[in-house]
Coordinates of C-alpha atoms (C1' of nucleotides) in Angstrom, one line a residue:
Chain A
X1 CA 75.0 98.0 100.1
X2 CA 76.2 94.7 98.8
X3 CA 75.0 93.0 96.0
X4 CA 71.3 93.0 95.1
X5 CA 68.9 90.6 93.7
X6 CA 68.2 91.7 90.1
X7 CA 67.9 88.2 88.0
X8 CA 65.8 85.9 89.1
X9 CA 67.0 84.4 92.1
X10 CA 64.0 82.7 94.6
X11 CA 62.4 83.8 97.3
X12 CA 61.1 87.1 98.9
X13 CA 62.9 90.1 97.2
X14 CA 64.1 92.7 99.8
X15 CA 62.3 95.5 100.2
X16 CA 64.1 98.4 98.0
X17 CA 62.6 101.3 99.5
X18 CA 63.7 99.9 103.1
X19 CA 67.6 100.8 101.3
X20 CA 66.7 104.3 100.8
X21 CA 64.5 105.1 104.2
X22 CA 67.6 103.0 106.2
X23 CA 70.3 105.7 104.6
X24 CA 68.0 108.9 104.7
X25 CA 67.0 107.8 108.6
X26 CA 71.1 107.4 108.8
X27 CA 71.5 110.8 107.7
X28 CA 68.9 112.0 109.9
X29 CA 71.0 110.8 113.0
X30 CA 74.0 112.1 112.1
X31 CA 72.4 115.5 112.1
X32 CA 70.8 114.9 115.3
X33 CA 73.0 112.9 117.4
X34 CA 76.3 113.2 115.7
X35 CA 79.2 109.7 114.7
X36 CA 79.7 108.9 118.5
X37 CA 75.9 109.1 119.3
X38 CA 74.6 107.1 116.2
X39 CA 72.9 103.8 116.7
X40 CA 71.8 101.1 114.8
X41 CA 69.2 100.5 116.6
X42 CA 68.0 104.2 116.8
X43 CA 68.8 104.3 112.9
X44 CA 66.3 100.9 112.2
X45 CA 63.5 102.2 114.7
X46 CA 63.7 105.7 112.1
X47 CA 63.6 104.1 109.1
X48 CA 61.1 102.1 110.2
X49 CA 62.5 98.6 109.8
X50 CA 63.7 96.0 112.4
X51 CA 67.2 95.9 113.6
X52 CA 68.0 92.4 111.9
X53 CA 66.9 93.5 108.8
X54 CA 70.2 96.5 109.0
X55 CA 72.4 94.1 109.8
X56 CA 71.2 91.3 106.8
X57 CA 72.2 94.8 104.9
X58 CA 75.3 96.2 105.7
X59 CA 77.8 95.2 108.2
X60 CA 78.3 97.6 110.7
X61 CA 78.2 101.1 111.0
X62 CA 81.1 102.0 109.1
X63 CA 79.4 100.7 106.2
X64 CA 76.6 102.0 106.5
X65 CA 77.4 105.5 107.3
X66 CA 79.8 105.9 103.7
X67 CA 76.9 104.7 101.6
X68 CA 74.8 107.3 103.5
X69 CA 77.2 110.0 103.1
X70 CA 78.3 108.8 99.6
X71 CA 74.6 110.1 98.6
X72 CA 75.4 113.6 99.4
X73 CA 78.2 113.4 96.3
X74 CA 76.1 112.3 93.9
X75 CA 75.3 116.0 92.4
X76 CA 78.7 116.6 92.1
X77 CA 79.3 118.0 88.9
X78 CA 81.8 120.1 86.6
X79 CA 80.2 123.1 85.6
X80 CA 81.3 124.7 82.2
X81 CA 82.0 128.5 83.2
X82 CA 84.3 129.0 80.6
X83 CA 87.8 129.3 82.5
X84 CA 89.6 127.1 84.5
X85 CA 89.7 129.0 87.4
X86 CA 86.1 129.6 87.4
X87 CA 85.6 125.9 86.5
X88 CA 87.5 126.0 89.8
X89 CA 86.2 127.9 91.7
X90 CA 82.4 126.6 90.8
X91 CA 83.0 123.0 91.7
X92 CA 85.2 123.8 94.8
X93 CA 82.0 125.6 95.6
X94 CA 79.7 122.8 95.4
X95 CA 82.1 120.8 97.5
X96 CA 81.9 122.8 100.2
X97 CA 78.4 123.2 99.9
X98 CA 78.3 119.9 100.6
X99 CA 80.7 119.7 103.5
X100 CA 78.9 122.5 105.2
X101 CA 75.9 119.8 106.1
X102 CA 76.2 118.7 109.4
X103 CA 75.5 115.2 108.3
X104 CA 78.7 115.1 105.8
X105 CA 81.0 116.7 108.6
X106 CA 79.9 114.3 111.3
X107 CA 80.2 111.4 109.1
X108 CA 83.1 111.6 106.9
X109 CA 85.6 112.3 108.7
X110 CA 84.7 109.4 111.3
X111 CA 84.8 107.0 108.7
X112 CA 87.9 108.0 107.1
X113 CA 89.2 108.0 111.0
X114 CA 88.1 104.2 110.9
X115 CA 89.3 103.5 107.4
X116 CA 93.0 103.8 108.7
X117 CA 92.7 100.9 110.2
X118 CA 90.2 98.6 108.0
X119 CA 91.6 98.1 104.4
X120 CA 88.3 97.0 103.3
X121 CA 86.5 100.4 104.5
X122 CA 89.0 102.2 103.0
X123 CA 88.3 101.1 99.6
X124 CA 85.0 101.1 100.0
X125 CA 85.5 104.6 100.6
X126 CA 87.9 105.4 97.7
X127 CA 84.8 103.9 95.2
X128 CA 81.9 105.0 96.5
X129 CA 83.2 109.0 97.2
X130 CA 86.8 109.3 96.3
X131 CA 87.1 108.1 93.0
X132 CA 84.0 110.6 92.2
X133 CA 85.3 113.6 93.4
X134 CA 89.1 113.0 91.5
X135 CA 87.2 112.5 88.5
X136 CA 86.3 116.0 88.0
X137 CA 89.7 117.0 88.4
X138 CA 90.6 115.0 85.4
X139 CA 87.6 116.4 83.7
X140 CA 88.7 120.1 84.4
X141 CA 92.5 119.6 83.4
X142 CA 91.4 117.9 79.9
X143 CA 88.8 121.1 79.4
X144 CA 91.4 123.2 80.5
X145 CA 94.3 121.8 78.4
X146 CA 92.1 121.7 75.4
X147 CA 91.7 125.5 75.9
X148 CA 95.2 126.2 76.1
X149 CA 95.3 126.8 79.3
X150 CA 97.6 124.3 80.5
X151 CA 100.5 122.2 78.7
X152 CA 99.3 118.8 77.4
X153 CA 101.1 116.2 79.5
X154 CA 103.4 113.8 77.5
X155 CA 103.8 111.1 80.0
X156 CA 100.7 109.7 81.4
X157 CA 102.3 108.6 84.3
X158 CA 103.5 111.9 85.4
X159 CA 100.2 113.5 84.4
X160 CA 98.6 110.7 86.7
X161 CA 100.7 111.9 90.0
X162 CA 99.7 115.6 89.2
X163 CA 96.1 114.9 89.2
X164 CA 96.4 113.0 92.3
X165 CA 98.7 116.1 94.1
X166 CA 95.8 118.5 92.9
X167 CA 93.1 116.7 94.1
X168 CA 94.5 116.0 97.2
X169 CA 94.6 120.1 97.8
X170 CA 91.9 121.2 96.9
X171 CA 90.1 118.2 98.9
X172 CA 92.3 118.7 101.6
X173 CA 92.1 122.4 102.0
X174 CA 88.5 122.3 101.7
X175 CA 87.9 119.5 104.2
X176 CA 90.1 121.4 106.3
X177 CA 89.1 125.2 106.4
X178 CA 85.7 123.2 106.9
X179 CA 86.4 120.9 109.9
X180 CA 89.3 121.6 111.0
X181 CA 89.2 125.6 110.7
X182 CA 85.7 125.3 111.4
X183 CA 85.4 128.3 108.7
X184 CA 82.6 128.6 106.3
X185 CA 84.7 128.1 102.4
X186 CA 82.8 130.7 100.8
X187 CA 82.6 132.8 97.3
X188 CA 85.8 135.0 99.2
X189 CA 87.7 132.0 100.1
X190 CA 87.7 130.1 96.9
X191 CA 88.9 133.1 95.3
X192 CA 91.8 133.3 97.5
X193 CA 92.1 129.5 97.3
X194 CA 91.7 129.7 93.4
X195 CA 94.4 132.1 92.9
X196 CA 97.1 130.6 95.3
X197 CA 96.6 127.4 93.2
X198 CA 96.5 128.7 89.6
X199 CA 99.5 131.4 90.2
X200 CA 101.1 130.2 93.2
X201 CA 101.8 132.0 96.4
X202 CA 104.3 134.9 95.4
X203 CA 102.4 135.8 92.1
X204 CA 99.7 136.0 94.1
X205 CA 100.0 138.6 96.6
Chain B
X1 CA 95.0 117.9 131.2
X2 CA 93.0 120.2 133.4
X3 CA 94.5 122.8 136.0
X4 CA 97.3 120.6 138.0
X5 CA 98.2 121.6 141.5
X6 CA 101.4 124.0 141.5
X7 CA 100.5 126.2 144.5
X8 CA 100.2 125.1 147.7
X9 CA 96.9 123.4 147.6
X10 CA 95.9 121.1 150.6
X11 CA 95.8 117.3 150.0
X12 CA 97.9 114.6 148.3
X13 CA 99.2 115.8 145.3
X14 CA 98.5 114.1 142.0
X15 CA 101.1 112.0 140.8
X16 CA 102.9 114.0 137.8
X17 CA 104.2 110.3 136.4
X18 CA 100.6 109.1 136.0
X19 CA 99.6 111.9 133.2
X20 CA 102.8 110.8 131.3
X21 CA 101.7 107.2 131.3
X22 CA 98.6 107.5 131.0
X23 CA 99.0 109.2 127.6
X24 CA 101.2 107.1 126.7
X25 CA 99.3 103.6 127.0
X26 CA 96.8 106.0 125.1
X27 CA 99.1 106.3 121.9
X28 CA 100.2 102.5 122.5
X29 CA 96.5 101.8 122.3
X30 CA 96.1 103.6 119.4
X31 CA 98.3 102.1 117.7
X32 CA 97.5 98.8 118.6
X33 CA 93.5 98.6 118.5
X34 CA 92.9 101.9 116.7
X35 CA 90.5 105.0 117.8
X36 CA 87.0 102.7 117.8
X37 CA 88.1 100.3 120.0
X38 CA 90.2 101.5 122.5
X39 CA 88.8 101.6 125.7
X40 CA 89.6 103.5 128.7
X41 CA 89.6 100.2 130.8
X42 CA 92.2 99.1 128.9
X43 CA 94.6 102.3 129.0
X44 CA 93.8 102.1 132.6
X45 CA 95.6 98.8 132.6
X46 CA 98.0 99.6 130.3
X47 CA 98.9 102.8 132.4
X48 CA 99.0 101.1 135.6
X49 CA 96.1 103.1 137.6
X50 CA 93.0 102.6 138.2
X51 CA 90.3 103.4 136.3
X52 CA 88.7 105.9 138.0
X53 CA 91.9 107.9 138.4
X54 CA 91.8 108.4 134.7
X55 CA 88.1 109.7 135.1
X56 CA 89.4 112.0 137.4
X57 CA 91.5 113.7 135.5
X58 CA 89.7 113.6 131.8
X59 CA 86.3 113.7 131.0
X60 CA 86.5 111.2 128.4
X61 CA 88.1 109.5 125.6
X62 CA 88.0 112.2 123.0
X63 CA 89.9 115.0 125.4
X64 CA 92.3 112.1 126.6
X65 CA 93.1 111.0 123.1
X66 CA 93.4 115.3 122.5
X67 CA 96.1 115.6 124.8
X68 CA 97.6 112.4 123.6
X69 CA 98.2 113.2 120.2
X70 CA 98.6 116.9 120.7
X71 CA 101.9 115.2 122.6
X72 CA 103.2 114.3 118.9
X73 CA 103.1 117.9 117.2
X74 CA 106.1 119.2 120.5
X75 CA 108.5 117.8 118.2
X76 CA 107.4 120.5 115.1
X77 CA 110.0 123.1 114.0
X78 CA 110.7 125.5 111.4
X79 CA 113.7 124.9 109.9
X80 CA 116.0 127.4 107.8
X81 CA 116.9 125.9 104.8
X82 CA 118.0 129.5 103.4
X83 CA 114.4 129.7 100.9
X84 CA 111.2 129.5 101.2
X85 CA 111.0 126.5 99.3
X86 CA 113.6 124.9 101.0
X87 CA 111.7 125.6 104.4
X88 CA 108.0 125.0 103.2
X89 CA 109.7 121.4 102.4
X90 CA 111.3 121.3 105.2
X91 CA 108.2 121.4 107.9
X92 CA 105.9 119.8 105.6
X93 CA 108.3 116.6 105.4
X94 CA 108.5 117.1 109.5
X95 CA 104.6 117.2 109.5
X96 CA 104.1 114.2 107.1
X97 CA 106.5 112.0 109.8
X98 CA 104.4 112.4 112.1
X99 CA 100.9 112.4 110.5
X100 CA 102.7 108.7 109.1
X101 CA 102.5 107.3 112.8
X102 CA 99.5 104.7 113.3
X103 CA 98.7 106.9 116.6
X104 CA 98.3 109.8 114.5
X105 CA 96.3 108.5 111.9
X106 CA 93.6 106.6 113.8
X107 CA 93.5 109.3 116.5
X108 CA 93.3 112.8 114.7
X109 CA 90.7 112.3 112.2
X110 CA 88.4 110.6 114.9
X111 CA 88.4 113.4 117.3
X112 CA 88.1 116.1 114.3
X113 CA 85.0 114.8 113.6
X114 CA 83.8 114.3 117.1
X115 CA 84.4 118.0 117.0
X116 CA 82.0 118.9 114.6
X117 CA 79.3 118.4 117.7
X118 CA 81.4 119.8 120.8
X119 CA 82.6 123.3 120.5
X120 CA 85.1 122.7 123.5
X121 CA 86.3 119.9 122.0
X122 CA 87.2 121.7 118.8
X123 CA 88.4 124.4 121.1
X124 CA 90.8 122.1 122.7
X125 CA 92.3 120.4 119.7
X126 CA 92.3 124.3 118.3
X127 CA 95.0 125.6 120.5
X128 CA 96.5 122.2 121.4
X129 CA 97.2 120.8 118.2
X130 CA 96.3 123.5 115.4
X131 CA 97.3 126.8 116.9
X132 CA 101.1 125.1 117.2
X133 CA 101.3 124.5 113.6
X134 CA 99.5 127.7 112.5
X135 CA 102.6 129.2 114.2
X136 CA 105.0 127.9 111.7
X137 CA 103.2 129.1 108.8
X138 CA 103.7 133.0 110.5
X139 CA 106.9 132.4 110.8
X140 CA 108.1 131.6 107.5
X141 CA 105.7 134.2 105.8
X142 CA 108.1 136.4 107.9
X143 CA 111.1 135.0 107.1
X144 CA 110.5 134.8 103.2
X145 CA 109.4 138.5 103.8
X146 CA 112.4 139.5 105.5
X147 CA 114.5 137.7 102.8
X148 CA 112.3 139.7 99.8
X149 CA 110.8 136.5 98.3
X150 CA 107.7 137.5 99.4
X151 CA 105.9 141.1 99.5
X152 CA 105.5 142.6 102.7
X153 CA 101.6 142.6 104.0
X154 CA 100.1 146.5 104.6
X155 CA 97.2 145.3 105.7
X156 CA 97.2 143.2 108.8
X157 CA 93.9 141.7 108.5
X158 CA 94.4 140.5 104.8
X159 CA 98.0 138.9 105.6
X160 CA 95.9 137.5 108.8
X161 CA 93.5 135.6 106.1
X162 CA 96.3 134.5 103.8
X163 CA 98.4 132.7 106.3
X164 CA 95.1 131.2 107.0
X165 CA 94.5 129.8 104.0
X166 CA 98.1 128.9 103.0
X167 CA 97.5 127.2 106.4
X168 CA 94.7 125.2 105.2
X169 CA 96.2 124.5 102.1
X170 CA 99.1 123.0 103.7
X171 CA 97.7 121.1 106.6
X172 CA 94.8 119.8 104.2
X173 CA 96.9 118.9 101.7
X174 CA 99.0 116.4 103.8
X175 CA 96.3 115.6 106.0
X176 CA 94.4 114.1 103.0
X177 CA 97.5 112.6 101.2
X178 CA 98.4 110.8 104.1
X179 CA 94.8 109.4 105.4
X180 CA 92.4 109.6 102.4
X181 CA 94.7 108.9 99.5
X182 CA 96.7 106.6 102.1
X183 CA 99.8 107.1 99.7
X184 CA 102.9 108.7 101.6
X185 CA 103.8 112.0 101.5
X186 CA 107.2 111.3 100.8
X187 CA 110.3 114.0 99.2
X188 CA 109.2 113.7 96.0
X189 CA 105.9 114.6 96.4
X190 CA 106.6 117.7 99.0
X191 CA 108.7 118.7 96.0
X192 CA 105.8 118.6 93.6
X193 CA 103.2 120.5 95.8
X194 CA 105.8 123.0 97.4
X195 CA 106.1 124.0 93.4
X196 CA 102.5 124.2 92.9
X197 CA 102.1 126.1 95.9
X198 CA 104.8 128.5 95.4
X199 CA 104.7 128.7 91.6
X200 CA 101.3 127.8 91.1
X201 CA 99.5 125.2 88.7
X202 CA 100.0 126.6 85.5
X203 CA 103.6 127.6 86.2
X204 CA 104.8 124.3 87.7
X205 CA 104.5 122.0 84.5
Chain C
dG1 C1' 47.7 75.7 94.0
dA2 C1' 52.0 73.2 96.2
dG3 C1' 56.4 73.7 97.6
dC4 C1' 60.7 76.0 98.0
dT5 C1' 63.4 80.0 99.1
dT6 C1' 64.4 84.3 101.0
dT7 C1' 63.0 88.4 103.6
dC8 C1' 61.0 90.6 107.4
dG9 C1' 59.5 91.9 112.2
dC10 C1' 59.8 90.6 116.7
dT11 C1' 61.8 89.0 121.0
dA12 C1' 65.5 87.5 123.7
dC13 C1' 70.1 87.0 124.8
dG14 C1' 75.3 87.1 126.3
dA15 C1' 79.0 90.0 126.0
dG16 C1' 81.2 94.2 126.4
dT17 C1' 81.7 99.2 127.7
dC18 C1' 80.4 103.3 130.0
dG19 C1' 80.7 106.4 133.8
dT20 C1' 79.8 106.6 138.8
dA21 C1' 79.5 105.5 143.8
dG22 C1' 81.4 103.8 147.8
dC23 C1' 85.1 102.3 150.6
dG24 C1' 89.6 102.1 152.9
dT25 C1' 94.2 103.7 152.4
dA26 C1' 98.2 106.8 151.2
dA27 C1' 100.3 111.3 151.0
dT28 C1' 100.7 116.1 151.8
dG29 C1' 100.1 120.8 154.5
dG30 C1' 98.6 123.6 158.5
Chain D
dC1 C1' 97.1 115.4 164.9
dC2 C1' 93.8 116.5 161.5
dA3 C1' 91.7 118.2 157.4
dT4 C1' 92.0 117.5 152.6
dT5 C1' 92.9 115.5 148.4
dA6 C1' 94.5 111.4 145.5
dC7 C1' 94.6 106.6 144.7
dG8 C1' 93.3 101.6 144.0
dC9 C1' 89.7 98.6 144.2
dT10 C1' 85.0 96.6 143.7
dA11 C1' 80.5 96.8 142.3
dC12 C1' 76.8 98.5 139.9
dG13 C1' 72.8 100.1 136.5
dA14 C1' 72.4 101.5 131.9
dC15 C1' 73.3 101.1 127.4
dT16 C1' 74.8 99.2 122.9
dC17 C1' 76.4 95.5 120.2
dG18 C1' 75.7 91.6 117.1
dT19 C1' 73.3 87.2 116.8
dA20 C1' 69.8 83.5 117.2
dG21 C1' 65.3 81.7 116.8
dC22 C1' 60.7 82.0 115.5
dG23 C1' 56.4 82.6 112.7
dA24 C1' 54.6 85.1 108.9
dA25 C1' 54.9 87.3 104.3
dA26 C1' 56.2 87.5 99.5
dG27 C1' 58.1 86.1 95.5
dC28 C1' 59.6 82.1 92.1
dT29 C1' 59.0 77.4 89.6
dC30 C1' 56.5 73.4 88.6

DNA sequence: GAGCTTTCGCTACGAGTCGTAGCGTAATGG
DNA sequence: CCATTACGCTACGACTCGTAGCGAAAGCTC
């Protein structure tokens, strides 16, 4: 989605519900035909719009399928459950709840395929999903440091590389008891997953 | 790869030398246009054969880019580095090499997703690519048991689930360092998640 | 209302890829 | 020698891509 037209600049606003049928009819494909399957074509005729009118919107597929997907991570949130391994557990929930829809496997991991190779894509994944999932982890290790639970972290810096090395597993093994695995990472899986993290392997046997 | 031609079969046998070039103009494409435009013309070319030799012996680009990769993860040993730190280190340093290669990258992710769809294909990258590094997660669980770091398992089916998810943890962990965080998953940062992992999070600061 | 600007739907198009068919030839075993 | 399979090559229809051009619609400013 690139910039829209909010001040008062001339001529014919876009259509702003053509945005929101144009990423629902995106998910709708990805359910139905898959990444490889998808396209634009079949994704305009859905929503109900021409095919120009797409491409005057987003780029290319890419694009288009990490704003669609980016959606599905909008209710992330950090629920209070008064621990921080249930505040773990809980929102590693929710992200799996969310990787469980066929539209978020299909789609994610395509583009994240992609973004290996396309600088641009990749950050345009990092802001529109990333950066909004490793927030929470900074949001649960403040809630859990204010309870005691973990040691306040002198140097930011260092406290900056150990939110990135927690986010990246629990994100990573969630993503890939999901895709990979092709396991469902339910209530009995988090717990496991839960435990190993907070206590470590050989406490936790 | 599908069933070669070991036993006397009538016919021309197929030329061994072609499956080794083919998949390699396959990583070389990979590398060099990336999963989304690499075309099976062009490896074709690349390889030296025809086309429709290539046709003949996959069914399309997401097996052929399979069996490509899956060539990469041969190389994977466990080492004995006398602890289960030291070991854990060990592969996962081995693992990050070769998850660090452009062919890896743009090829792995791409045919995950695609096998979010296609049960075969997920079958085929399971015991291809997965099974062979599930297997060095069994056996340093058994080594670290042997050497008393870590308890011995009664219960077969609950030490099946926890090399499972250690597994995941792992794999996931490095899989989304490397390609979502794009930041390397160099010695220092094996160090800091082998501690988590072993030690756990609160125990690790 | 006049005029300007941008969007939209539609059609059409060249370019590129896919996967297959058909052909003649090469290589092996009985 | 002959059946059988693999190979290289060419050609093909079907499909998707991304863009261009057109007329009409919808907003703004004067």
């Amino acid at each position: 989605m690139q910039t829209s037209s909010p001040a008062g600049r001339p001529g014919r606003p876009r259509n702003a519900a053509a945005d929101t049928a144009i990423l629902a009819a995106t998910r709708q494909a990805l359910v139905e035909l898959g990444w490889s399957r998808l396209t634009l074509g079949d994704v305009a005729t859905r929503a109900g719009v021409a095919k120009t009118t797409l491409y005057r919107r987003w780029s290319g597929k890419h694009e288009l399928v990490v704003d669609a997907v980016a959606e599905l991570f909008d209710e992330l949130e950090l629920p209070d459950r008064g621990s921080l391994a249930a505040d773990t557990e809980g929102v590693v929930l929710q992200f799996a709840a969310i990787l469980a829809r066929p539209e978020a496997k299909s789609g994610l991991m395509a583009v994240v395929a992609e973004s290996t190779r396309d600088d641009a894509l990749r950050e345009r994944i990092r802001t529109s999903i990333v950066e909004r999932q490793k927030r929470l982890v900074l949001q649960g290790r403040t809630r859990a440091q204010a309870r005691g639970e973990l040691p306040p972290e002198a140097d930011p810096e260092v406290a900056a590389r150990t939110a990135d090395l927690i986010f990246d597993m629990v994100a990573g093994a969630v993503v890939h008891r999901t895709l990979v695995s092709a396991e469902p990472a339910d209530e009995e899986w988090v717990r496991g997953f839960t435990r190993v993290l907070l206590l470590g392997l050989a406490a936790s046997a």
